[in-house]
Coordinates of C-alpha atoms in Angstrom, one line a residue:
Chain A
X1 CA -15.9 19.6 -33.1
X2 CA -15.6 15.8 -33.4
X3 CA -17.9 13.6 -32.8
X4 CA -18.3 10.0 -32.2
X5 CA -21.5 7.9 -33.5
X6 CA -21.1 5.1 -31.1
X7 CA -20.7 7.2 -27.9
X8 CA -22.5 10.5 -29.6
X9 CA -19.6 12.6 -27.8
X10 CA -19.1 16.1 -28.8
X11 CA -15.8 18.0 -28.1
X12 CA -14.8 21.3 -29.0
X13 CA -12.8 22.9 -27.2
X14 CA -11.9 22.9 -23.8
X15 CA -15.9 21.1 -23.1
X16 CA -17.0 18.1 -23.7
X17 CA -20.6 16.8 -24.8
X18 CA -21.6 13.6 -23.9
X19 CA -25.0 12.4 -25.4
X20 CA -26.7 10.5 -22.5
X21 CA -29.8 10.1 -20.5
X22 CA -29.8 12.6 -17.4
X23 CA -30.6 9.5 -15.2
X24 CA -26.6 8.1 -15.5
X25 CA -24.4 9.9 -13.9
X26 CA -20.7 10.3 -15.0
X27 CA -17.3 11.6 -13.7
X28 CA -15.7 13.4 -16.8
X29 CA -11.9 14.4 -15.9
X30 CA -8.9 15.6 -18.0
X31 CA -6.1 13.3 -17.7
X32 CA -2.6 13.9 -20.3
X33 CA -5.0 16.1 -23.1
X34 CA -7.8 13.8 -23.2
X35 CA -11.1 14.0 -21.6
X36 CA -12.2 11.3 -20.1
X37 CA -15.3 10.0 -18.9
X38 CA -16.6 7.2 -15.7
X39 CA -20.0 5.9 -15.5
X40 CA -21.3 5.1 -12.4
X41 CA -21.1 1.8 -12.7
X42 CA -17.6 2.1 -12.7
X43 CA -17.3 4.3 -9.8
X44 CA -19.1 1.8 -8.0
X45 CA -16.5 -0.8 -8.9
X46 CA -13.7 1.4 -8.4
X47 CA -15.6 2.5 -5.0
X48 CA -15.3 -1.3 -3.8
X49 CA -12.2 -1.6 -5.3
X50 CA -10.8 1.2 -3.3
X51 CA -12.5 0.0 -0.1
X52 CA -11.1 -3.4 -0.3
X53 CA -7.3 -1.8 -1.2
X54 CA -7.7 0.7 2.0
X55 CA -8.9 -2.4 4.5
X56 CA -6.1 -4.6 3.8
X57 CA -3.8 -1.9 3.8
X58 CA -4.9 -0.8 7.2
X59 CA -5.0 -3.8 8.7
X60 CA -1.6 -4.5 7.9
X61 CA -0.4 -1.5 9.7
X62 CA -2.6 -1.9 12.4
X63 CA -1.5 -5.7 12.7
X64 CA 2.0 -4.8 13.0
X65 CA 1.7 -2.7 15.5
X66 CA -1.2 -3.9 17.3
X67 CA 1.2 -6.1 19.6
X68 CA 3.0 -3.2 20.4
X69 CA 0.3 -1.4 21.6
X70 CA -0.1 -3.6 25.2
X71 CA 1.5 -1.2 27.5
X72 CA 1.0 -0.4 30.8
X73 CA 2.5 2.6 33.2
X74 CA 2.9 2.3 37.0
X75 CA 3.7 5.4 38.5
X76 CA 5.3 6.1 41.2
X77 CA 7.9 3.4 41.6
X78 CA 7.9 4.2 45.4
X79 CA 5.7 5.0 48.0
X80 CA 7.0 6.1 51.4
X81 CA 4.5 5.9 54.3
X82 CA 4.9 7.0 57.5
X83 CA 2.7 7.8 61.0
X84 CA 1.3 11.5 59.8
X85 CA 0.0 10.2 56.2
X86 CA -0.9 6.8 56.1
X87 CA -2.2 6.2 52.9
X88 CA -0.7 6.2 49.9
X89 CA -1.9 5.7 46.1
X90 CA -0.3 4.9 42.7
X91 CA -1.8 5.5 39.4
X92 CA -2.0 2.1 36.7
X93 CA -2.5 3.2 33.0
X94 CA -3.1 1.0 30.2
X95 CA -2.4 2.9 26.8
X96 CA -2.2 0.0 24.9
X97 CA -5.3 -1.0 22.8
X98 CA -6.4 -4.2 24.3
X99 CA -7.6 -4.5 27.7
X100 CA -5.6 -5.7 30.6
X101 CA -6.1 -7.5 33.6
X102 CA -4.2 -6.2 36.4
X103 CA -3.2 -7.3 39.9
X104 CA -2.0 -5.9 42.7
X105 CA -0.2 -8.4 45.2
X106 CA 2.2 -7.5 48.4
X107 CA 5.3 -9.6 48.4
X108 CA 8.5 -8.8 50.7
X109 CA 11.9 -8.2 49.5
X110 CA 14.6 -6.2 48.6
X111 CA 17.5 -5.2 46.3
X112 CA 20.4 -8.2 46.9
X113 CA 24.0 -8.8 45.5
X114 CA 25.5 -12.0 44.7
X115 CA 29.3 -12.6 45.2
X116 CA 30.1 -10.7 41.8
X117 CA 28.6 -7.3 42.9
X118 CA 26.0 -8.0 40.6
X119 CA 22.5 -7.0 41.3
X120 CA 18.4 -8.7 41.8
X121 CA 15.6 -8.1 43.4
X122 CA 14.6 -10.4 46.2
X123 CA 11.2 -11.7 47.3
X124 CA 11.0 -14.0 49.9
X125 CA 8.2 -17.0 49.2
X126 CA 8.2 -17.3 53.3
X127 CA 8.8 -14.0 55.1
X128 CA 11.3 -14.6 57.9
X129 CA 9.0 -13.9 61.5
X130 CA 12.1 -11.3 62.6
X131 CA 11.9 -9.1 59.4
X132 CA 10.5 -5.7 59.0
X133 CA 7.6 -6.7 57.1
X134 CA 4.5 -4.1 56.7
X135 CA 3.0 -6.8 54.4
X136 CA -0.1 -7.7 57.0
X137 CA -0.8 -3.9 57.9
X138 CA -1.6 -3.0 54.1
X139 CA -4.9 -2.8 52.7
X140 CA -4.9 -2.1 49.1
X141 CA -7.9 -1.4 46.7
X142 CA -8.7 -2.2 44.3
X143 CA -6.6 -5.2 44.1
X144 CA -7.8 -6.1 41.2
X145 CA -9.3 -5.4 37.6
X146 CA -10.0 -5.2 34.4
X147 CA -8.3 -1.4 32.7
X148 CA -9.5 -0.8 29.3
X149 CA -7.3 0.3 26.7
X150 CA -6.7 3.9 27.3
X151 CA -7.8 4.2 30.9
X152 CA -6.6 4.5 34.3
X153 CA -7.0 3.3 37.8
X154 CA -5.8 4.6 41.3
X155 CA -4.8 2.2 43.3
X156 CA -4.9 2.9 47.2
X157 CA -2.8 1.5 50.1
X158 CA -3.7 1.9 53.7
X159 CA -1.6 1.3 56.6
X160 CA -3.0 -0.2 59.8
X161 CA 0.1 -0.8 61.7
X162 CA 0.0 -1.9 65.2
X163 CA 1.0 0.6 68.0
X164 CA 3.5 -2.0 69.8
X165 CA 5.6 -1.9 66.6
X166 CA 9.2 -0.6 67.3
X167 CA 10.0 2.5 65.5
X168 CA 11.6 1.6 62.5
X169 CA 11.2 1.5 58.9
X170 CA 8.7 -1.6 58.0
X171 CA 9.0 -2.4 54.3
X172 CA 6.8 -4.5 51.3
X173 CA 6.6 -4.7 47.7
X174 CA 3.7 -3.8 45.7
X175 CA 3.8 -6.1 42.6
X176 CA 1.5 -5.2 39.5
X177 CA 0.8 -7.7 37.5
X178 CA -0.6 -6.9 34.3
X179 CA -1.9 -9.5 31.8
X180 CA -3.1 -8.4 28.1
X181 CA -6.3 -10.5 27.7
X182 CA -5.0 -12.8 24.6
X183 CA -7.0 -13.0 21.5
X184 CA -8.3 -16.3 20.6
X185 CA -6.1 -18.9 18.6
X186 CA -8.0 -20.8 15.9
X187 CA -6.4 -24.1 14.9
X188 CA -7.9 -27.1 13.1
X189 CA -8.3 -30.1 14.3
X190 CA -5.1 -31.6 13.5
X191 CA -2.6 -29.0 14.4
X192 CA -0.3 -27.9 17.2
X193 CA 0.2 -24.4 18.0
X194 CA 1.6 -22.7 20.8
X195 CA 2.2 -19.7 22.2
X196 CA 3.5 -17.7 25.6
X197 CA 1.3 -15.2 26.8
X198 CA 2.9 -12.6 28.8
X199 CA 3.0 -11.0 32.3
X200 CA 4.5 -8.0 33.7
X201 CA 5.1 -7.2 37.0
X202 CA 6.3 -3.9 37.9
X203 CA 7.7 -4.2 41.6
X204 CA 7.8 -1.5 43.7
X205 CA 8.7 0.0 47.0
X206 CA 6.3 0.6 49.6
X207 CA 8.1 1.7 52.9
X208 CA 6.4 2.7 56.4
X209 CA 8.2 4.9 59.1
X210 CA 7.2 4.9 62.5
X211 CA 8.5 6.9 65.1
X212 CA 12.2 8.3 64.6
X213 CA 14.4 6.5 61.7
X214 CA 18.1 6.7 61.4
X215 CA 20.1 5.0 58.8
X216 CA 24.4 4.9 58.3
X217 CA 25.9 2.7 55.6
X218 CA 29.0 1.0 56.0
X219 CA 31.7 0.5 53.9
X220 CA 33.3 -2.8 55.2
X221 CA 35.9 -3.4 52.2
X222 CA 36.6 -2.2 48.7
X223 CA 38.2 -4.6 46.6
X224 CA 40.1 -3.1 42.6
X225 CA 40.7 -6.2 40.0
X226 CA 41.5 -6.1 36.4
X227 CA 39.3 -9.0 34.6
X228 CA 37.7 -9.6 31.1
X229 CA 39.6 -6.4 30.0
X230 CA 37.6 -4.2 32.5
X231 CA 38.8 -2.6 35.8
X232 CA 36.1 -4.0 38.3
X233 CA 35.8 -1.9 42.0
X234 CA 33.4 -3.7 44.1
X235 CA 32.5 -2.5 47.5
X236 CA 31.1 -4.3 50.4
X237 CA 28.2 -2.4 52.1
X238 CA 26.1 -2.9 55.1
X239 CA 23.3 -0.7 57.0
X240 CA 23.3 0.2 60.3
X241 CA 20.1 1.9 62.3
X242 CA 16.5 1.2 61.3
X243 CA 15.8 2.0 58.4
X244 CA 17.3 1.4 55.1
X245 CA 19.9 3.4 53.3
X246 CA 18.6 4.8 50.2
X247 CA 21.8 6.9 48.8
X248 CA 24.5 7.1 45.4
X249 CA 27.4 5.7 44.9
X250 CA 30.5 7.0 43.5
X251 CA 33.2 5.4 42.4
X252 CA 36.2 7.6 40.4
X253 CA 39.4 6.6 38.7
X254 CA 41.8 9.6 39.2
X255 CA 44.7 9.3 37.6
X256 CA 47.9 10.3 39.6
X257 CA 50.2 11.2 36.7
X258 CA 47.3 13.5 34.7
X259 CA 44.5 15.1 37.5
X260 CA 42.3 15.6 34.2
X261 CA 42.3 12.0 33.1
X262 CA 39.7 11.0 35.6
X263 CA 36.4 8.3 34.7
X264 CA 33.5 8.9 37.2
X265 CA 30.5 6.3 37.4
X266 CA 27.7 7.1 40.1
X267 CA 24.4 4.7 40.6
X268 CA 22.0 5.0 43.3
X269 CA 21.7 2.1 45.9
X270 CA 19.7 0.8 48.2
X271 CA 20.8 -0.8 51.1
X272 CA 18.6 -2.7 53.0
X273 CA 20.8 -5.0 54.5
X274 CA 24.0 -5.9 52.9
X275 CA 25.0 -5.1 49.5
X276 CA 27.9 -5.3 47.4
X277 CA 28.4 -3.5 44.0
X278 CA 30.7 -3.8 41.5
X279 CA 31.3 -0.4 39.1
X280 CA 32.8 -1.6 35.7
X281 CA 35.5 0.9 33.8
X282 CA 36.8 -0.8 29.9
X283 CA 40.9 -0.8 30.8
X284 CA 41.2 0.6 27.1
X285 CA 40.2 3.9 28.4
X286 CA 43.0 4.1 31.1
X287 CA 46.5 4.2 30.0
X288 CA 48.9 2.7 31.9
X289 CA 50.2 4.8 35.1
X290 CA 49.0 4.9 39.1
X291 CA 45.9 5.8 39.8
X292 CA 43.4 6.4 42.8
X293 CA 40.6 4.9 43.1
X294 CA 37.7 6.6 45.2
X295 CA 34.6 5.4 45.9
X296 CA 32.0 7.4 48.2
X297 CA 28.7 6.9 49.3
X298 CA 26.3 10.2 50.2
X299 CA 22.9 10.7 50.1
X300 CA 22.7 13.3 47.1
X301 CA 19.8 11.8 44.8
X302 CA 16.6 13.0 43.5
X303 CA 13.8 10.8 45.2
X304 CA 10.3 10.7 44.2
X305 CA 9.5 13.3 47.0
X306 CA 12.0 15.3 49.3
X307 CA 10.9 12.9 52.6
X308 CA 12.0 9.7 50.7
X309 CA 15.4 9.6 51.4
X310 CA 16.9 9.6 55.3
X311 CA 20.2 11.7 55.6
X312 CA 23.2 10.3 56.5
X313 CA 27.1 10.9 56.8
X314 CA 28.7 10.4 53.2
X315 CA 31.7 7.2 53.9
X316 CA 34.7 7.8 51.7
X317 CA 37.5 5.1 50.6
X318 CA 40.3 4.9 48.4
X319 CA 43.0 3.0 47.4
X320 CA 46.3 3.2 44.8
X321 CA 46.6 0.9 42.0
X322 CA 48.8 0.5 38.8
X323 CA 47.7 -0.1 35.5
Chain B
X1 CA -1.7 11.5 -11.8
X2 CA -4.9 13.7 -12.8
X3 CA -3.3 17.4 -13.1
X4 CA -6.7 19.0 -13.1
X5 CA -10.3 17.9 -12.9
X6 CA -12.3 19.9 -14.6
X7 CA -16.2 20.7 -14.5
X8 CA -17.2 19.0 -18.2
X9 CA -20.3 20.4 -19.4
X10 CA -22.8 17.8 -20.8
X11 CA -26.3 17.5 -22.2
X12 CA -28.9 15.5 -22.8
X13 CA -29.5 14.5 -26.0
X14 CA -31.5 12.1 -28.0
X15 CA -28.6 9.7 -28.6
X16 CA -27.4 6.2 -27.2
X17 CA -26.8 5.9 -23.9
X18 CA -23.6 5.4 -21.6
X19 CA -24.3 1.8 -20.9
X20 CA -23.5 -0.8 -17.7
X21 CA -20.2 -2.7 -18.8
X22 CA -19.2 0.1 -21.3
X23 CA -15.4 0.6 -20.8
X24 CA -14.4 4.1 -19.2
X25 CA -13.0 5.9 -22.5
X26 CA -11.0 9.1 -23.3
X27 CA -10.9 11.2 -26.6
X28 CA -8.4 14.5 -27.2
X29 CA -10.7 16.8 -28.0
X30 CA -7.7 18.6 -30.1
X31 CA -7.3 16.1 -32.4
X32 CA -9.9 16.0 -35.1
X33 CA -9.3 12.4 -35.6
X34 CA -9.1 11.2 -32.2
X35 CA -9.7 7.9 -31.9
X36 CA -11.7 6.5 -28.9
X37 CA -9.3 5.5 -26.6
X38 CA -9.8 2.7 -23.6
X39 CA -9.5 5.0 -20.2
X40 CA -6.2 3.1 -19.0
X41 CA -7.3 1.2 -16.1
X42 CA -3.6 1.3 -14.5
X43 CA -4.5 5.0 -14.1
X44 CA -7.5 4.0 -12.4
X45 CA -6.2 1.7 -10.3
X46 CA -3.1 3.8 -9.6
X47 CA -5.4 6.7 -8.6
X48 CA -7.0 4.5 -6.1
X49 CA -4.1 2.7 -4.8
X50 CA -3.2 6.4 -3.7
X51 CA -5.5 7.2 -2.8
X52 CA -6.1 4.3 -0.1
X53 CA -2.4 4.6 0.8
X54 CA -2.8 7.9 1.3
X55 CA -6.3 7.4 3.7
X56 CA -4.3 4.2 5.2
X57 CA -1.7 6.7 6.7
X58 CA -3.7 9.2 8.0
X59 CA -5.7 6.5 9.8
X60 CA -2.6 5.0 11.3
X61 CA -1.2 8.4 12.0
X62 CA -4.4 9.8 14.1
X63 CA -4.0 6.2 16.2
X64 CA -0.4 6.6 16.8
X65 CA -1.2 10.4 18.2
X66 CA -3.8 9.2 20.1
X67 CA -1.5 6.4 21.5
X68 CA 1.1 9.7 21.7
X69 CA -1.8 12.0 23.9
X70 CA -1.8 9.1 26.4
X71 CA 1.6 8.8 26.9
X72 CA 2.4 12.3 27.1
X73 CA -0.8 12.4 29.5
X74 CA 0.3 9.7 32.1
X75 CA 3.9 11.4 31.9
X76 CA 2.1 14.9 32.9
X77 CA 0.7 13.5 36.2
X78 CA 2.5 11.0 37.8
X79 CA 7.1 11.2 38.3
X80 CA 8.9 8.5 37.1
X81 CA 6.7 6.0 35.6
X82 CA 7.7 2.4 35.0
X83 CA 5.8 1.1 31.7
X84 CA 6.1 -2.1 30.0
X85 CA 4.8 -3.1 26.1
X86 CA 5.2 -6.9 25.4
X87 CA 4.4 -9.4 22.5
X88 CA 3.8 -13.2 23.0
X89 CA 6.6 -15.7 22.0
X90 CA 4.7 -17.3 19.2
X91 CA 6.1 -20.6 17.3
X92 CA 3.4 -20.8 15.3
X93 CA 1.0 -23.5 14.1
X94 CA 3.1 -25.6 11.7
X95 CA 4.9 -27.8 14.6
X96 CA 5.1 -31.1 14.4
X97 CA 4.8 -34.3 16.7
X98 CA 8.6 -35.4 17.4
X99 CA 10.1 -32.5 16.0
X100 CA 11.7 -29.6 18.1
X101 CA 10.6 -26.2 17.1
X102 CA 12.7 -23.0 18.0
X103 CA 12.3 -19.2 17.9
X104 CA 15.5 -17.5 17.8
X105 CA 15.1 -14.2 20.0
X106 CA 15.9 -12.4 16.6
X107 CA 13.1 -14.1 14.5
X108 CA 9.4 -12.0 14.4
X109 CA 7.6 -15.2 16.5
X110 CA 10.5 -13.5 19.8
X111 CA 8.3 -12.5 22.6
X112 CA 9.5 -8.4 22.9
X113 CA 9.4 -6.6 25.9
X114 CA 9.8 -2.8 25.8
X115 CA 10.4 -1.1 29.0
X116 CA 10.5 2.6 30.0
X117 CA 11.7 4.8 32.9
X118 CA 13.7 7.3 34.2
X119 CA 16.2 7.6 32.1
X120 CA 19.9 6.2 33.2
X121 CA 18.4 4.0 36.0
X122 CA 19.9 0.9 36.5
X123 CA 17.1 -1.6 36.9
X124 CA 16.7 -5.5 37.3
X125 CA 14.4 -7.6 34.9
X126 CA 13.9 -11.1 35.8
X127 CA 12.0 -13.6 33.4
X128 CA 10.1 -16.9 35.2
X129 CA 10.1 -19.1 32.2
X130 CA 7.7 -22.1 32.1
X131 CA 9.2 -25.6 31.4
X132 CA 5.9 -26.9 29.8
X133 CA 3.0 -25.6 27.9
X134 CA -0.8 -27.0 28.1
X135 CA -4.1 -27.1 26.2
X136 CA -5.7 -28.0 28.9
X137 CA -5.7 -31.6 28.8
X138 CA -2.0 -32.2 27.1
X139 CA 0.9 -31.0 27.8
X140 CA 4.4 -30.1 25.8
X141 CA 7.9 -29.2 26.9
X142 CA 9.7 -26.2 26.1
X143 CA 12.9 -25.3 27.1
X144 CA 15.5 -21.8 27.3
X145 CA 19.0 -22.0 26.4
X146 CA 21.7 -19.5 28.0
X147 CA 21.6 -17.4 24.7
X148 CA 17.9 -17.1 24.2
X149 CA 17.9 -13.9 25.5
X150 CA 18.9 -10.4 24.3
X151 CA 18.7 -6.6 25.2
X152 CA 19.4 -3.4 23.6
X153 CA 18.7 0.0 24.1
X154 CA 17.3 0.8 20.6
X155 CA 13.9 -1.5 19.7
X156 CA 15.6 -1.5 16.0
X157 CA 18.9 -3.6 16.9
X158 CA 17.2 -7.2 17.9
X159 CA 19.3 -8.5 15.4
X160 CA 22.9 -7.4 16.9
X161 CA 21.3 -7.1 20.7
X162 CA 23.5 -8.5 23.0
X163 CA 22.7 -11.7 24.1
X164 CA 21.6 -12.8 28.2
X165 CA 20.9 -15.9 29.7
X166 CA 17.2 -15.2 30.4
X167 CA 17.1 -18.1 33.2
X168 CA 19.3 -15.7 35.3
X169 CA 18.6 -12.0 36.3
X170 CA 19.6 -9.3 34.3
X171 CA 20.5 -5.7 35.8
X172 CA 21.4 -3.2 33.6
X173 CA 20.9 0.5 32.7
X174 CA 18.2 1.9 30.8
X175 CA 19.0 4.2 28.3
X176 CA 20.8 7.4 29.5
X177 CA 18.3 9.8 27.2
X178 CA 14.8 8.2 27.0
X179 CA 15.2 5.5 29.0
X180 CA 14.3 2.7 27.7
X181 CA 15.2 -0.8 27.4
X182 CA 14.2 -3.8 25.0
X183 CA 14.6 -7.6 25.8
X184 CA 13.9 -10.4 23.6
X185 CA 13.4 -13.8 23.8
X186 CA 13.7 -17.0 22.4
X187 CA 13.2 -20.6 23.1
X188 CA 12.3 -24.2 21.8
X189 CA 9.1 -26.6 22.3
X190 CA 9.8 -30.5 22.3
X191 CA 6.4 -32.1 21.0
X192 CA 6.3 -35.6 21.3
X193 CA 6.2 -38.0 18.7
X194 CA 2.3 -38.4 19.6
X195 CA 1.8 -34.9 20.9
X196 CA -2.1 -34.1 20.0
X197 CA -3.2 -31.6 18.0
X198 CA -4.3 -29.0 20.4
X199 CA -3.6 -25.1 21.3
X200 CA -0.8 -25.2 24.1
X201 CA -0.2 -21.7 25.7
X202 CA 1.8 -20.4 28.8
X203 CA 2.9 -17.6 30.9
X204 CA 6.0 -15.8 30.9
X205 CA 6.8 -13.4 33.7
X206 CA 8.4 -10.7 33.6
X207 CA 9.6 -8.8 36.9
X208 CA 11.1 -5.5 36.6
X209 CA 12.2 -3.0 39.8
X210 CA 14.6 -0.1 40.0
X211 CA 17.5 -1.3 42.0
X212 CA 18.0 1.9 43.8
X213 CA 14.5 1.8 45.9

């Protein structure tokens, strides 16, 4: 047994006796052989201690990702309308954890191509009086709110559309807009800070059918060029009937001289009106030879529901090149 | 680390008290001699630092899953959702009158966007980009150059993503597994030489649409 006059602690064995009033509490721990012993007052230091470690600690994690945590989901991307179910809803999420303020607006517009074959999304600031514009018939609600982090909204359209209208497909373009509701910059008096908040706007497709609809695209030219080390095939498509042309284009490089050395690329289009697309293929991937070139354009994709897309007549070109 | 904490039996006796202030101690209770030995307060704080790492992770681990339940939720119930995550541009508070002050879309201050969807669609993202911030009263230029923008498939590769003009449309594919996408972006604020201290802020825009609807 060994004992200690200052701290009147008594060991003997595997126990230790500590001398002490029964009002102060301890923590008495092995640690490497030796018994050890915490007063309270400690604890509470090491309690306060530990409390200020875990905050900061936290807070660093959650600050680097609480930026990150501002999303929002808009589901589905399209809506397709016609005469036997006229309304139509989408669901807005906000998993992020800051709230967002959300509007819903109805602009007009659709997919276009510039002279490259390369694709954006148009929206008209003046809708042309001859287009197919369902923009005026729509009633939406609510269009808009606040969404807390972590909930979710429906959001309901409703068409009215006049009973003159021609049958035909009538088109618009939901556009959320979602804005994360910024914290607060603090500056002092004699700074300058800035920052760009952000918006995103998820555009979608809201189509109404009335009355029969027909669609046919047209394949007016196909043009094969080598540039920038890649084999470009663009093809020059336009829509004929009343509605628009929602179908996949394939474009594949057969080779002539081995059947089995073949690159196929496939992307679904949309054409409302005229569109041109150009399908890329790196020219370090073909070896030199003849080759055909296919491109075809059929109505085989997954939409969001069976009705969405309007059957049509696949068109087929081709054309022989060297390489 | 403590191997074992065991129950220490103790008794009251009619001796000196433990006192506020005394320093946590330690004695080998095999050694006849032992010395009184100062408790090693790196142990302690060691222990603690741990032990807060180890609470600091389970916290941020039960808000990531929750984050996880609502994304697996809105995936359960609605096809083909279209999400979006973004972070501010942000140059910071230490700009000064006369001097420009550029973000580069790779630095931490690049406003991120992070953009999901059905996986392999091609899609079209369009930024509006303001030409001037404001406080309100004042306001300050800012400009985008033809290489302020990037995109990648993988959030991780901001450093090596390849690089868009964001003043022109970009159409490209998301990512053929999970599809996603990640832009970022860059720019630079002109202050005047007598621009007043204020908070200037702005909008960006961001439009995004599946080029096959």
């Amino acid at each position: 047994m060994i004992s200690d006059p200052r701290r009147s602690i008594f060991t003997g064995g595997d126990r230790l006796f500590i001398d002490h009033p029964p009002t102060v509490n301890t923590l008495c721990f092995f640690y490497q052989g030796r018994a050890c012993v915490l007063s309270i007052h400690h604890l509470k230091s090491l309690f306060v201690y530990m409390k200020k470690l875990f905050t900061i600690l936290f807070s660093l994690m959650l600050g680097m990702v609480a930026d990150t945590l501002a999303q929002v989901h808009v589901a589905p991307p399209a809506v397709y309308l016609d005469e036997s179910r006229t309304s139509g809803r989408i669901e807005v999420l906000n998993s992020g954890h800051r709230p967002a303020e959300i509007t819903i607006d109805l602009g007009y517009g659709y997919p276009e191509s510039d002279s490259s074959g390369n694709i954006r999304m148009k929206l008209f600031e003046t809708i042309p009086e001859d287009a197919p514009s369902a923009t005026d018939w729509i009633q939406i609600y609510p269009y808009q709110f606040e969404l807390q982090a972590g909930m979710r909204q429906t959001v309901r359209f409703a068409v009215f559309a006049p009973d003159s209208i021609a049958p035909g497909e009538y088109w618009s373009r939901p556009i959320v807009s979602a804005r994360m509701i910024p914290e607060r910059l603090t500056s002092t008096d004699d700074e300058v800070q800035a920052r760009l908040n952000i918006v995103q706007r998820s555009i979608l497709a809201l189509n109404y059918r009335q009355g029969p609809v027909h669609t046919q695209p047209v394949m007016d030219s196909l043009q094969v060029r080598k540039k920038s080390g890649q084999l470009e095939v663009q093809t020059f498509l336009r829509r004929k009937g009343n509605a628009a042309c929602l179908g996949n284009l394939k474009v594949s490089v057969v080779s002539l001289r081995d059947r089995e050395n073949t690159r196929i690329k496939s992307r679904e289009i949309a054409v409302y009106r005229r569109l041109s697309r150009t399908i890329r293929f790196p020219l370090q991937e073909l070896t030199p030879g003849p080759y055909r070139v296919e491109v075809e354009v059929n109505g085989r994709r997954e939409g969001p529901h069976p009705d969405a897309i309007i059957p049509f007549k696949p068109v087929r070109r081709s054309t022989v090149i060297s390489l | 680390m403590i191997d074992v904490l065991k129950i220490i039996e103790f008794k009251a006796r009619e001796a000196a008290p433990i006192r506020r202030g005394d320093t946590p101690f330690c004695v080998d209770p095999n050694q006849k001699n032992s010395q009184i030995q100062k408790l090693p307060m790196q142990f302690i704080k060691k222990t603690t630092l741990y032990a807060a790492l180890l609470l600091a992770f389970i916290g941020f681990g039960l808000s990531q899953q929750a984050h996880a339940q609502l994304t697996v939720q809105a995936t359960g119930t609605v096809l083909q959702p279209l999400q979006m995550t973004g972070t501010d541009l942000n140059f910071g508070n230490n700009i000064f009158p006369g001097l420009d002050k550029g973000v580069d879309r790779t630095e931490s201050g690049a406003a991120q966007f992070d953009i999901s969807g059905e996986a392999g669609k091609e899609v079209t993202a369009t930024l509006t980009l303001p030409s001037e911030m404001s406080d309100g009263s004042n306001s300050m230029s800012i400009t985008f150059g033809p290489t302020d923008g990037g995109h990648a498939m993988a959030s991780t590769d901001q450093a090596s993503a390849t690089s868009f003009d964001p003043n022109s449309p970009l159409t490209t594919t998301l990512d053929a597994t999970d599809g996603s996408l990640h832009l970022w972006l860059g720019g630079t604020v002109s202050p005047s030489y007598n621009q007043p201290a204020g908070t200037y802020q702005g909008d960006i825009t961001l439009d995004i649409a599946y080029t096959g609807n």
